[in-house]
Amino acid sequence: MAVEMIVTNAKVLTMDAGKPRAEAVAWAAGKIVAVGSAAEVALLAGAETRVIDAGGRTLLPGFVESHLHLVLGGNELVQLQIGKVHGFDALKAAFEAYAVQYPSNALLMAQGASYEILDAPVTRFDLDRVIADRPIAMMSPDHHTVWANTAALAAAGLLHGAAMPHGHEVVMGADGMASGELREFEAFGPILALGGEAHLQLGIATGGEPEPWPSDEVRARDKDKIAAGLAHCAAHGITSMVNMDGNRYTCQLLREMKDEGRLTARVKVPFHFKPHMDLSELERASAMTAEYKDDWVSSGFVKMFMDGVVDSRTAYMLNDYPGTTLRGEPLFEPERFKAICAEADRRGLQIAVHAIGDGAVRQTIDGYEAAGQANGLRDMRHRIEHIELIDRADIPRLGALGITASVQPPHPPGAMDFPMSTMETVFDRARWPDAYLWKTLADQGAPLAFASDWPVTDVSVMRGLQAAMTRVPYEGAADERVSLMDSLYAYTAGGAWAAHMETVTGKLVVGLAADLVLIDADIETVAAGDLGATPIALTVSGGNITHQGENFAS
């Protein structure tokens, strides 16, 4: 087989313990065919082989993004970004400029609104002062709260409130009408629907499918949004991803894109199991798994939410939030959750559960333990997503049960973009040593998978890596950083293993996919505080270049 491409003169970090370093990698037909010294690999070059001189840059396996929302992220790229906006005047100016840019939009939607954007709880009256005559809304960074003006609430049929499933709330004001704050997906779904996005939200909001099935025209628009998201991810070196929302429609869009030659990353898509569903709905999950199971588009796992988020105090805690009698609530009743886990596990379906509070984490572990008792402990690699707070007694249970800690280096307040004020107001100071643990979990046997949760935070792996390496310990807490190599492993081979993709990607090993990322530096010599500004020189997915940095001349 003729070698198509060689990257040589590189500092190759293979993530393979048997051969951790090399100088060159060659591939053909989308698979790695050689990893070794520059001289060894050069012997394989033919007349048609393209040779790229890396100039001493670091070559790694393509990054595995272990927790993101691809369709939502791609969709949001054209929405108003207000992550750095603070104060009423700045907010009004941003919305007014956006309104001029998009005069015909049925909804003016903004992303990244801090819970503290106005230094007081936001109401519809605040947003009416921003723009009153058009529906406007803004989403919190964690994507669990939306604030809307009166026009948007009225257009969505929410102004006078609405009955919601457990855990979802249209917050009401003293005047008996909606305050403007909408908590969780079912509550703000009608707002997002004003912008024509309701069918894209089903995978995370209800777990259902579009009805009727979208037309060719609508699917084409949706695929363009996904393509924008894929290009954005490729620019950050990502070649595989675990999409943490979705349904059969998501899988089908991705399959069509693969057939059209437009799919530039490997994507796993879950079946989203919601609290209202009957156990028999897991048959749909099994059907998705059977239908979508190639190296590029696959399912094979079930996603659930056990709680909300700390900022809105909907994360389920074992103890009261400071200064309140609130603890949040689990979205699943404990015994029912155990039954769901046991049935999913019996079907051979991996389980991934969003669990942020220590109460939610414990109940999730209990569910996985029950599944193991029912079916026997097997190599299922069930995962807990986030683990922002954990009780000390539960830490060793992850390793003992083989539970993957799927955590996000950008998330700890103070580490990247989230303010330290969250720690100061939402977490009891005595519990800071139990918050956002990475090294402690890994030291006690839990496999780590790193991610961003984009679009909740910036998808940049290099920024996430900087956050991981520069995070300052909280007062009274241990240093929870893991080493550079362990962090890179969690962004590559660890993520692939956690996604049951280790036979496909995650390491630079002969026979695995030619998924690679070339960092525009020798990463081992870059100061930790400069990692986030270090560009990606080249991204290769399945042997094809999907991104080439502006300043990189091969």
Short mmCIF file of N, CA and C in Angstrom, two decimals, residues 353-513:
data_model
loop_
_atom_site.label_atom_id
_atom_site.label_comp_id
_atom_site.label_asym_id
_atom_site.label_seq_id
_atom_site.Cartn_x
_atom_site.Cartn_y
_atom_site.Cartn_z
N VAL A 353 -24.07 9.86 33.01
CA VAL A 353 -25.02 10.64 33.81
C VAL A 353 -24.40 11.98 34.21
N HIS A 354 -25.11 13.04 33.89
CA HIS A 354 -24.78 14.38 34.39
C HIS A 354 -25.10 14.39 35.88
N ALA A 355 -24.07 14.51 36.71
CA ALA A 355 -24.24 14.57 38.16
C ALA A 355 -23.25 15.59 38.70
N ILE A 356 -23.75 16.68 39.23
CA ILE A 356 -22.89 17.78 39.67
C ILE A 356 -22.79 17.86 41.19
N GLY A 357 -23.91 17.81 41.88
CA GLY A 357 -23.89 17.85 43.34
C GLY A 357 -23.49 16.52 43.95
N ASP A 358 -23.02 16.55 45.21
CA ASP A 358 -22.58 15.31 45.84
C ASP A 358 -23.73 14.33 46.06
N GLY A 359 -24.95 14.85 46.21
CA GLY A 359 -26.10 13.95 46.30
C GLY A 359 -26.37 13.24 45.00
N ALA A 360 -26.26 13.98 43.89
CA ALA A 360 -26.46 13.38 42.56
C ALA A 360 -25.38 12.38 42.24
N VAL A 361 -24.13 12.69 42.61
CA VAL A 361 -23.02 11.77 42.35
C VAL A 361 -23.24 10.47 43.12
N ARG A 362 -23.64 10.58 44.39
CA ARG A 362 -23.85 9.35 45.19
C ARG A 362 -24.97 8.52 44.60
N GLN A 363 -26.08 9.15 44.22
CA GLN A 363 -27.20 8.38 43.67
C GLN A 363 -26.83 7.73 42.35
N THR A 364 -25.98 8.38 41.56
CA THR A 364 -25.53 7.79 40.30
C THR A 364 -24.64 6.58 40.57
N ILE A 365 -23.72 6.70 41.50
CA ILE A 365 -22.87 5.56 41.86
C ILE A 365 -23.73 4.40 42.35
N ASP A 366 -24.73 4.72 43.16
CA ASP A 366 -25.62 3.67 43.66
C ASP A 366 -26.30 2.94 42.50
N GLY A 367 -26.69 3.70 41.48
CA GLY A 367 -27.34 3.08 40.32
C GLY A 367 -26.40 2.16 39.57
N TYR A 368 -25.16 2.59 39.39
CA TYR A 368 -24.18 1.76 38.70
C TYR A 368 -23.85 0.51 39.52
N GLU A 369 -23.78 0.68 40.83
CA GLU A 369 -23.52 -0.45 41.70
C GLU A 369 -24.65 -1.48 41.60
N ALA A 370 -25.88 -0.99 41.55
CA ALA A 370 -27.04 -1.88 41.40
C ALA A 370 -26.99 -2.61 40.07
N ALA A 371 -26.57 -1.93 39.01
CA ALA A 371 -26.45 -2.58 37.70
C ALA A 371 -25.42 -3.69 37.76
N GLY A 372 -24.30 -3.44 38.43
CA GLY A 372 -23.27 -4.47 38.57
C GLY A 372 -23.75 -5.66 39.37
N GLN A 373 -24.55 -5.39 40.40
CA GLN A 373 -25.09 -6.48 41.21
C GLN A 373 -26.10 -7.31 40.41
N ALA A 374 -26.85 -6.65 39.55
CA ALA A 374 -27.87 -7.34 38.77
C ALA A 374 -27.27 -8.17 37.63
N ASN A 375 -26.24 -7.65 37.01
CA ASN A 375 -25.72 -8.26 35.78
C ASN A 375 -24.28 -8.76 35.89
N GLY A 376 -23.65 -8.49 37.02
CA GLY A 376 -22.24 -8.82 37.15
C GLY A 376 -21.39 -7.65 36.67
N LEU A 377 -20.29 -7.38 37.37
CA LEU A 377 -19.41 -6.28 36.95
C LEU A 377 -18.72 -6.64 35.65
N ARG A 378 -18.95 -5.84 34.63
CA ARG A 378 -18.34 -6.06 33.32
C ARG A 378 -17.63 -4.79 32.88
N ASP A 379 -16.97 -4.84 31.76
CA ASP A 379 -16.22 -3.70 31.27
C ASP A 379 -17.16 -2.73 30.54
N MET A 380 -18.05 -2.10 31.30
CA MET A 380 -19.06 -1.22 30.71
C MET A 380 -18.58 0.23 30.62
N ARG A 381 -17.68 0.62 31.49
CA ARG A 381 -17.12 1.97 31.50
C ARG A 381 -18.21 3.04 31.68
N HIS A 382 -19.18 2.74 32.53
CA HIS A 382 -20.19 3.76 32.84
C HIS A 382 -19.47 5.01 33.35
N ARG A 383 -20.07 6.16 33.07
CA ARG A 383 -19.40 7.44 33.29
C ARG A 383 -20.24 8.37 34.16
N ILE A 384 -19.56 9.21 34.90
CA ILE A 384 -20.24 10.33 35.55
C ILE A 384 -19.67 11.61 34.97
N GLU A 385 -20.58 12.45 34.48
CA GLU A 385 -20.19 13.69 33.85
C GLU A 385 -20.20 14.84 34.86
N HIS A 386 -19.07 15.48 35.03
CA HIS A 386 -18.87 16.71 35.81
C HIS A 386 -18.32 16.47 37.22
N ILE A 387 -19.08 15.81 38.11
CA ILE A 387 -18.61 15.53 39.49
C ILE A 387 -18.02 16.80 40.10
N GLU A 388 -18.82 17.85 40.23
CA GLU A 388 -18.29 19.09 40.77
C GLU A 388 -18.13 19.04 42.28
N LEU A 389 -18.89 18.20 42.95
CA LEU A 389 -18.74 18.00 44.39
C LEU A 389 -18.99 16.53 44.69
N ILE A 390 -18.17 15.95 45.55
CA ILE A 390 -18.33 14.54 45.89
C ILE A 390 -18.05 14.35 47.38
N ASP A 391 -18.81 13.51 48.01
CA ASP A 391 -18.57 13.18 49.42
C ASP A 391 -17.35 12.26 49.50
N ARG A 392 -16.52 12.48 50.49
CA ARG A 392 -15.27 11.71 50.62
C ARG A 392 -15.52 10.20 50.63
N ALA A 393 -16.62 9.78 51.23
CA ALA A 393 -16.90 8.34 51.31
C ALA A 393 -17.14 7.73 49.95
N ASP A 394 -17.51 8.55 48.96
CA ASP A 394 -17.84 8.02 47.63
C ASP A 394 -16.64 7.99 46.68
N ILE A 395 -15.56 8.65 47.04
CA ILE A 395 -14.42 8.74 46.12
C ILE A 395 -13.88 7.37 45.72
N PRO A 396 -13.59 6.46 46.67
CA PRO A 396 -13.03 5.16 46.25
C PRO A 396 -14.01 4.29 45.49
N ARG A 397 -15.30 4.60 45.55
CA ARG A 397 -16.29 3.76 44.88
C ARG A 397 -16.16 3.85 43.36
N LEU A 398 -15.70 5.00 42.84
CA LEU A 398 -15.55 5.12 41.39
C LEU A 398 -14.55 4.10 40.87
N GLY A 399 -13.36 4.09 41.44
CA GLY A 399 -12.35 3.15 40.99
C GLY A 399 -12.77 1.71 41.19
N ALA A 400 -13.41 1.43 42.32
CA ALA A 400 -13.81 0.06 42.62
C ALA A 400 -14.84 -0.46 41.63
N LEU A 401 -15.70 0.42 41.14
CA LEU A 401 -16.76 0.02 40.21
C LEU A 401 -16.38 0.27 38.75
N GLY A 402 -15.17 0.78 38.50
CA GLY A 402 -14.75 1.02 37.12
C GLY A 402 -15.47 2.18 36.47
N ILE A 403 -15.84 3.18 37.26
CA ILE A 403 -16.59 4.33 36.74
C ILE A 403 -15.62 5.39 36.24
N THR A 404 -15.83 5.86 35.02
CA THR A 404 -15.01 6.91 34.45
C THR A 404 -15.42 8.27 35.00
N ALA A 405 -14.43 9.08 35.40
CA ALA A 405 -14.67 10.46 35.80
C ALA A 405 -14.50 11.33 34.55
N SER A 406 -15.61 11.74 33.97
CA SER A 406 -15.60 12.61 32.79
C SER A 406 -15.70 14.04 33.28
N VAL A 407 -14.56 14.73 33.34
CA VAL A 407 -14.50 16.04 33.97
C VAL A 407 -13.95 17.09 33.00
N GLN A 408 -14.17 18.34 33.34
CA GLN A 408 -13.89 19.43 32.42
C GLN A 408 -12.93 20.44 33.05
N PRO A 409 -11.68 20.48 32.63
CA PRO A 409 -10.73 21.44 33.17
C PRO A 409 -11.17 22.91 33.11
N PRO A 410 -11.99 23.34 32.13
CA PRO A 410 -12.42 24.74 32.14
C PRO A 410 -13.46 25.07 33.21
N HIS A 411 -14.05 24.07 33.86
CA HIS A 411 -15.20 24.32 34.73
C HIS A 411 -14.91 24.86 36.12
N PRO A 412 -13.86 24.47 36.81
CA PRO A 412 -13.69 24.97 38.18
C PRO A 412 -13.63 26.50 38.21
N PRO A 413 -14.45 27.14 39.03
CA PRO A 413 -14.38 28.60 39.12
C PRO A 413 -12.95 29.06 39.40
N GLY A 414 -12.53 30.07 38.66
CA GLY A 414 -11.18 30.59 38.82
C GLY A 414 -10.15 29.95 37.92
N ALA A 415 -10.48 28.80 37.32
CA ALA A 415 -9.49 28.10 36.49
C ALA A 415 -9.41 28.67 35.08
N MET A 416 -10.57 29.09 34.52
CA MET A 416 -10.55 29.61 33.16
C MET A 416 -11.47 30.81 33.07
N ASP A 417 -12.71 30.62 32.66
CA ASP A 417 -13.61 31.77 32.44
C ASP A 417 -14.66 31.95 33.54
N PHE A 418 -14.90 30.94 34.35
CA PHE A 418 -15.93 31.05 35.38
C PHE A 418 -15.38 31.75 36.61
N PRO A 419 -16.13 32.72 37.16
CA PRO A 419 -15.61 33.53 38.27
C PRO A 419 -15.55 32.75 39.59
N MET A 420 -14.61 33.15 40.45
CA MET A 420 -14.49 32.53 41.76
C MET A 420 -15.71 32.79 42.64
N SER A 421 -16.53 33.77 42.27
CA SER A 421 -17.69 34.10 43.09
C SER A 421 -18.62 32.91 43.27
N THR A 422 -18.62 31.99 42.29
CA THR A 422 -19.46 30.79 42.43
C THR A 422 -19.03 29.99 43.65
N MET A 423 -17.72 29.83 43.84
CA MET A 423 -17.25 29.10 45.01
C MET A 423 -17.65 29.82 46.29
N GLU A 424 -17.54 31.14 46.27
CA GLU A 424 -17.76 31.92 47.48
C GLU A 424 -19.22 31.98 47.90
N THR A 425 -20.14 31.84 46.93
CA THR A 425 -21.55 31.99 47.25
C THR A 425 -22.34 30.69 47.23
N VAL A 426 -21.87 29.68 46.51
CA VAL A 426 -22.68 28.47 46.31
C VAL A 426 -22.13 27.26 47.06
N PHE A 427 -20.82 27.21 47.25
CA PHE A 427 -20.22 26.07 47.94
C PHE A 427 -19.87 26.46 49.38
N ASP A 428 -20.28 25.64 50.33
CA ASP A 428 -19.86 25.83 51.71
C ASP A 428 -18.34 25.73 51.76
N ARG A 429 -17.69 26.70 52.41
CA ARG A 429 -16.23 26.75 52.41
C ARG A 429 -15.62 25.48 52.98
N ALA A 430 -16.30 24.84 53.90
CA ALA A 430 -15.79 23.59 54.47
C ALA A 430 -15.74 22.47 53.44
N ARG A 431 -16.49 22.62 52.34
CA ARG A 431 -16.53 21.57 51.31
C ARG A 431 -15.60 21.87 50.12
N TRP A 432 -14.92 22.99 50.14
CA TRP A 432 -14.02 23.30 49.03
C TRP A 432 -13.00 22.19 48.77
N PRO A 433 -12.50 21.50 49.79
CA PRO A 433 -11.56 20.40 49.50
C PRO A 433 -12.18 19.22 48.74
N ASP A 434 -13.50 19.20 48.63
CA ASP A 434 -14.19 18.09 47.94
C ASP A 434 -14.73 18.51 46.58
N ALA A 435 -14.35 19.71 46.13
CA ALA A 435 -14.91 20.26 44.89
C ALA A 435 -13.92 20.14 43.73
N TYR A 436 -14.44 19.75 42.59
CA TYR A 436 -13.67 19.69 41.33
C TYR A 436 -12.38 18.87 41.50
N LEU A 437 -12.55 17.66 41.95
CA LEU A 437 -11.40 16.78 42.16
C LEU A 437 -11.01 16.09 40.86
N TRP A 438 -9.73 16.06 40.55
CA TRP A 438 -9.20 15.31 39.42
C TRP A 438 -8.14 14.33 39.91
N LYS A 439 -7.09 14.88 40.50
CA LYS A 439 -5.98 14.03 40.95
C LYS A 439 -6.43 13.06 42.02
N THR A 440 -7.26 13.52 42.93
CA THR A 440 -7.74 12.63 44.00
C THR A 440 -8.52 11.46 43.42
N LEU A 441 -9.39 11.74 42.46
CA LEU A 441 -10.17 10.67 41.84
C LEU A 441 -9.25 9.71 41.09
N ALA A 442 -8.30 10.26 40.33
CA ALA A 442 -7.38 9.42 39.57
C ALA A 442 -6.50 8.58 40.49
N ASP A 443 -6.02 9.20 41.57
CA ASP A 443 -5.16 8.48 42.51
C ASP A 443 -5.88 7.31 43.15
N GLN A 444 -7.20 7.41 43.25
CA GLN A 444 -7.97 6.33 43.86
C GLN A 444 -8.64 5.44 42.82
N GLY A 445 -8.11 5.48 41.59
CA GLY A 445 -8.47 4.46 40.61
C GLY A 445 -9.48 4.82 39.56
N ALA A 446 -9.98 6.05 39.55
CA ALA A 446 -10.97 6.41 38.54
C ALA A 446 -10.27 6.84 37.25
N PRO A 447 -10.58 6.23 36.11
CA PRO A 447 -10.03 6.71 34.84
C PRO A 447 -10.55 8.12 34.54
N LEU A 448 -9.69 8.97 33.99
CA LEU A 448 -10.07 10.34 33.66
C LEU A 448 -10.28 10.52 32.16
N ALA A 449 -11.32 11.28 31.81
CA ALA A 449 -11.53 11.74 30.44
C ALA A 449 -11.77 13.24 30.53
N PHE A 450 -11.00 14.03 29.79
CA PHE A 450 -11.11 15.49 29.84
C PHE A 450 -11.94 16.02 28.67
N ALA A 451 -12.60 17.15 28.90
CA ALA A 451 -13.47 17.73 27.88
C ALA A 451 -13.73 19.19 28.19
N SER A 452 -14.56 19.82 27.36
CA SER A 452 -14.90 21.24 27.55
C SER A 452 -16.36 21.46 27.91
N ASP A 453 -17.25 20.58 27.42
CA ASP A 453 -18.70 20.79 27.50
C ASP A 453 -19.14 21.93 26.58
N TRP A 454 -18.37 22.17 25.51
CA TRP A 454 -18.76 23.21 24.54
C TRP A 454 -20.19 23.01 24.08
N PRO A 455 -20.99 24.06 23.96
CA PRO A 455 -20.65 25.48 24.06
C PRO A 455 -20.76 26.08 25.45
N VAL A 456 -20.83 25.24 26.50
CA VAL A 456 -20.85 25.78 27.86
C VAL A 456 -19.56 26.54 28.13
N THR A 457 -18.43 26.00 27.67
CA THR A 457 -17.17 26.72 27.73
C THR A 457 -16.48 26.62 26.37
N ASP A 458 -15.41 27.38 26.22
CA ASP A 458 -14.62 27.37 25.00
C ASP A 458 -14.16 25.95 24.71
N VAL A 459 -14.28 25.52 23.44
CA VAL A 459 -13.91 24.16 23.07
C VAL A 459 -12.40 23.99 22.97
N SER A 460 -11.63 25.07 23.02
CA SER A 460 -10.18 25.00 22.86
C SER A 460 -9.53 24.03 23.83
N VAL A 461 -8.94 22.97 23.30
CA VAL A 461 -8.24 22.00 24.15
C VAL A 461 -7.00 22.65 24.77
N MET A 462 -6.35 23.52 24.02
CA MET A 462 -5.15 24.16 24.55
C MET A 462 -5.48 25.08 25.72
N ARG A 463 -6.59 25.78 25.64
CA ARG A 463 -7.02 26.60 26.79
C ARG A 463 -7.41 25.69 27.96
N GLY A 464 -8.09 24.59 27.66
CA GLY A 464 -8.43 23.64 28.71
C GLY A 464 -7.19 23.05 29.36
N LEU A 465 -6.19 22.77 28.54
CA LEU A 465 -4.93 22.24 29.06
C LEU A 465 -4.24 23.26 29.96
N GLN A 466 -4.28 24.53 29.55
CA GLN A 466 -3.71 25.57 30.41
C GLN A 466 -4.45 25.64 31.74
N ALA A 467 -5.78 25.57 31.69
CA ALA A 467 -6.56 25.58 32.93
C ALA A 467 -6.19 24.41 33.82
N ALA A 468 -5.98 23.26 33.20
CA ALA A 468 -5.63 22.06 33.96
C ALA A 468 -4.26 22.20 34.63
N MET A 469 -3.34 22.88 33.95
CA MET A 469 -1.97 22.97 34.45
C MET A 469 -1.72 24.17 35.36
N THR A 470 -2.60 25.15 35.33
CA THR A 470 -2.36 26.37 36.11
C THR A 470 -3.36 26.57 37.24
N ARG A 471 -4.30 25.69 37.37
CA ARG A 471 -5.34 25.83 38.39
C ARG A 471 -4.71 25.97 39.78
N VAL A 472 -5.15 27.00 40.51
CA VAL A 472 -4.65 27.25 41.87
C VAL A 472 -5.56 26.52 42.86
N PRO A 473 -4.97 25.79 43.81
CA PRO A 473 -5.81 25.06 44.78
C PRO A 473 -6.70 26.01 45.57
N TYR A 474 -7.92 25.58 45.82
CA TYR A 474 -8.81 26.36 46.67
C TYR A 474 -8.28 26.36 48.10
N GLU A 475 -8.67 27.38 48.83
CA GLU A 475 -8.23 27.50 50.22
C GLU A 475 -8.58 26.23 51.01
N GLY A 476 -7.56 25.62 51.60
CA GLY A 476 -7.77 24.42 52.38
C GLY A 476 -7.83 23.14 51.58
N ALA A 477 -7.72 23.25 50.25
CA ALA A 477 -7.85 22.09 49.38
C ALA A 477 -6.49 21.64 48.85
N ALA A 478 -6.44 20.40 48.41
CA ALA A 478 -5.21 19.85 47.83
C ALA A 478 -5.05 20.36 46.40
N ASP A 479 -3.84 20.23 45.89
CA ASP A 479 -3.56 20.55 44.48
C ASP A 479 -4.15 19.43 43.63
N GLU A 480 -5.15 19.75 42.83
CA GLU A 480 -5.85 18.72 42.06
C GLU A 480 -5.37 18.60 40.62
N ARG A 481 -4.26 19.24 40.29
CA ARG A 481 -3.71 19.12 38.94
C ARG A 481 -3.09 17.74 38.75
N VAL A 482 -3.20 17.23 37.54
CA VAL A 482 -2.43 16.04 37.16
C VAL A 482 -1.33 16.52 36.22
N SER A 483 -0.36 15.67 35.94
CA SER A 483 0.79 16.07 35.15
C SER A 483 0.40 16.42 33.71
N LEU A 484 1.32 17.07 33.01
CA LEU A 484 1.08 17.39 31.60
C LEU A 484 0.78 16.13 30.80
N MET A 485 1.59 15.08 31.00
CA MET A 485 1.38 13.85 30.22
C MET A 485 0.05 13.19 30.57
N ASP A 486 -0.29 13.20 31.84
CA ASP A 486 -1.58 12.61 32.24
C ASP A 486 -2.74 13.44 31.69
N SER A 487 -2.57 14.75 31.64
CA SER A 487 -3.62 15.60 31.07
C SER A 487 -3.77 15.35 29.58
N LEU A 488 -2.64 15.25 28.87
CA LEU A 488 -2.70 14.95 27.44
C LEU A 488 -3.33 13.58 27.21
N TYR A 489 -3.02 12.63 28.07
CA TYR A 489 -3.60 11.29 27.95
C TYR A 489 -5.13 11.37 28.12
N ALA A 490 -5.59 12.18 29.08
CA ALA A 490 -7.03 12.31 29.31
C ALA A 490 -7.73 12.98 28.15
N TYR A 491 -6.99 13.75 27.37
CA TYR A 491 -7.55 14.41 26.18
C TYR A 491 -7.40 13.55 24.92
N THR A 492 -6.74 12.41 25.03
CA THR A 492 -6.51 11.57 23.85
C THR A 492 -6.91 10.12 24.14
N ALA A 493 -5.92 9.31 24.54
CA ALA A 493 -6.17 7.88 24.77
C ALA A 493 -7.20 7.63 25.86
N GLY A 494 -7.16 8.45 26.92
CA GLY A 494 -8.14 8.27 27.99
C GLY A 494 -9.55 8.52 27.53
N GLY A 495 -9.73 9.56 26.72
CA GLY A 495 -11.06 9.83 26.18
C GLY A 495 -11.52 8.75 25.22
N ALA A 496 -10.59 8.23 24.40
CA ALA A 496 -10.94 7.16 23.47
C ALA A 496 -11.36 5.91 24.23
N TRP A 497 -10.61 5.57 25.26
CA TRP A 497 -10.95 4.38 26.06
C TRP A 497 -12.31 4.56 26.73
N ALA A 498 -12.55 5.74 27.30
CA ALA A 498 -13.82 6.00 27.98
C ALA A 498 -15.00 5.89 27.04
N ALA A 499 -14.76 6.12 25.75
CA ALA A 499 -15.82 6.05 24.75
C ALA A 499 -15.86 4.72 24.01
N HIS A 500 -15.11 3.71 24.50
CA HIS A 500 -15.02 2.41 23.83
C HIS A 500 -14.51 2.57 22.39
N MET A 501 -13.60 3.52 22.18
CA MET A 501 -13.06 3.78 20.84
C MET A 501 -11.57 3.46 20.77
N GLU A 502 -11.03 2.76 21.76
CA GLU A 502 -9.59 2.57 21.81
C GLU A 502 -9.06 1.66 20.72
N THR A 503 -9.93 0.86 20.09
CA THR A 503 -9.48 0.04 18.96
C THR A 503 -9.51 0.81 17.65
N VAL A 504 -9.96 2.06 17.71
CA VAL A 504 -10.06 2.90 16.52
C VAL A 504 -9.07 4.05 16.55
N THR A 505 -8.99 4.74 17.70
CA THR A 505 -8.23 5.98 17.77
C THR A 505 -7.72 6.21 19.18
N GLY A 506 -7.03 7.31 19.38
CA GLY A 506 -6.56 7.69 20.72
C GLY A 506 -5.07 7.55 20.94
N LYS A 507 -4.39 6.74 20.11
CA LYS A 507 -2.95 6.57 20.21
C LYS A 507 -2.35 6.58 18.79
N LEU A 508 -1.08 6.90 18.72
CA LEU A 508 -0.37 6.82 17.44
C LEU A 508 0.32 5.47 17.39
N VAL A 509 -0.45 4.49 16.89
CA VAL A 509 -0.03 3.09 16.84
C VAL A 509 -0.38 2.54 15.47
N VAL A 510 0.48 1.74 14.91
CA VAL A 510 0.21 1.13 13.61
C VAL A 510 -1.12 0.37 13.66
N GLY A 511 -1.96 0.62 12.68
CA GLY A 511 -3.26 -0.04 12.60
C GLY A 511 -4.41 0.82 13.08
N LEU A 512 -4.13 1.82 13.93
CA LEU A 512 -5.20 2.72 14.36
C LEU A 512 -5.40 3.82 13.32
N ALA A 513 -6.46 4.57 13.51
CA ALA A 513 -6.80 5.62 12.55
C ALA A 513 -5.73 6.71 12.51
#
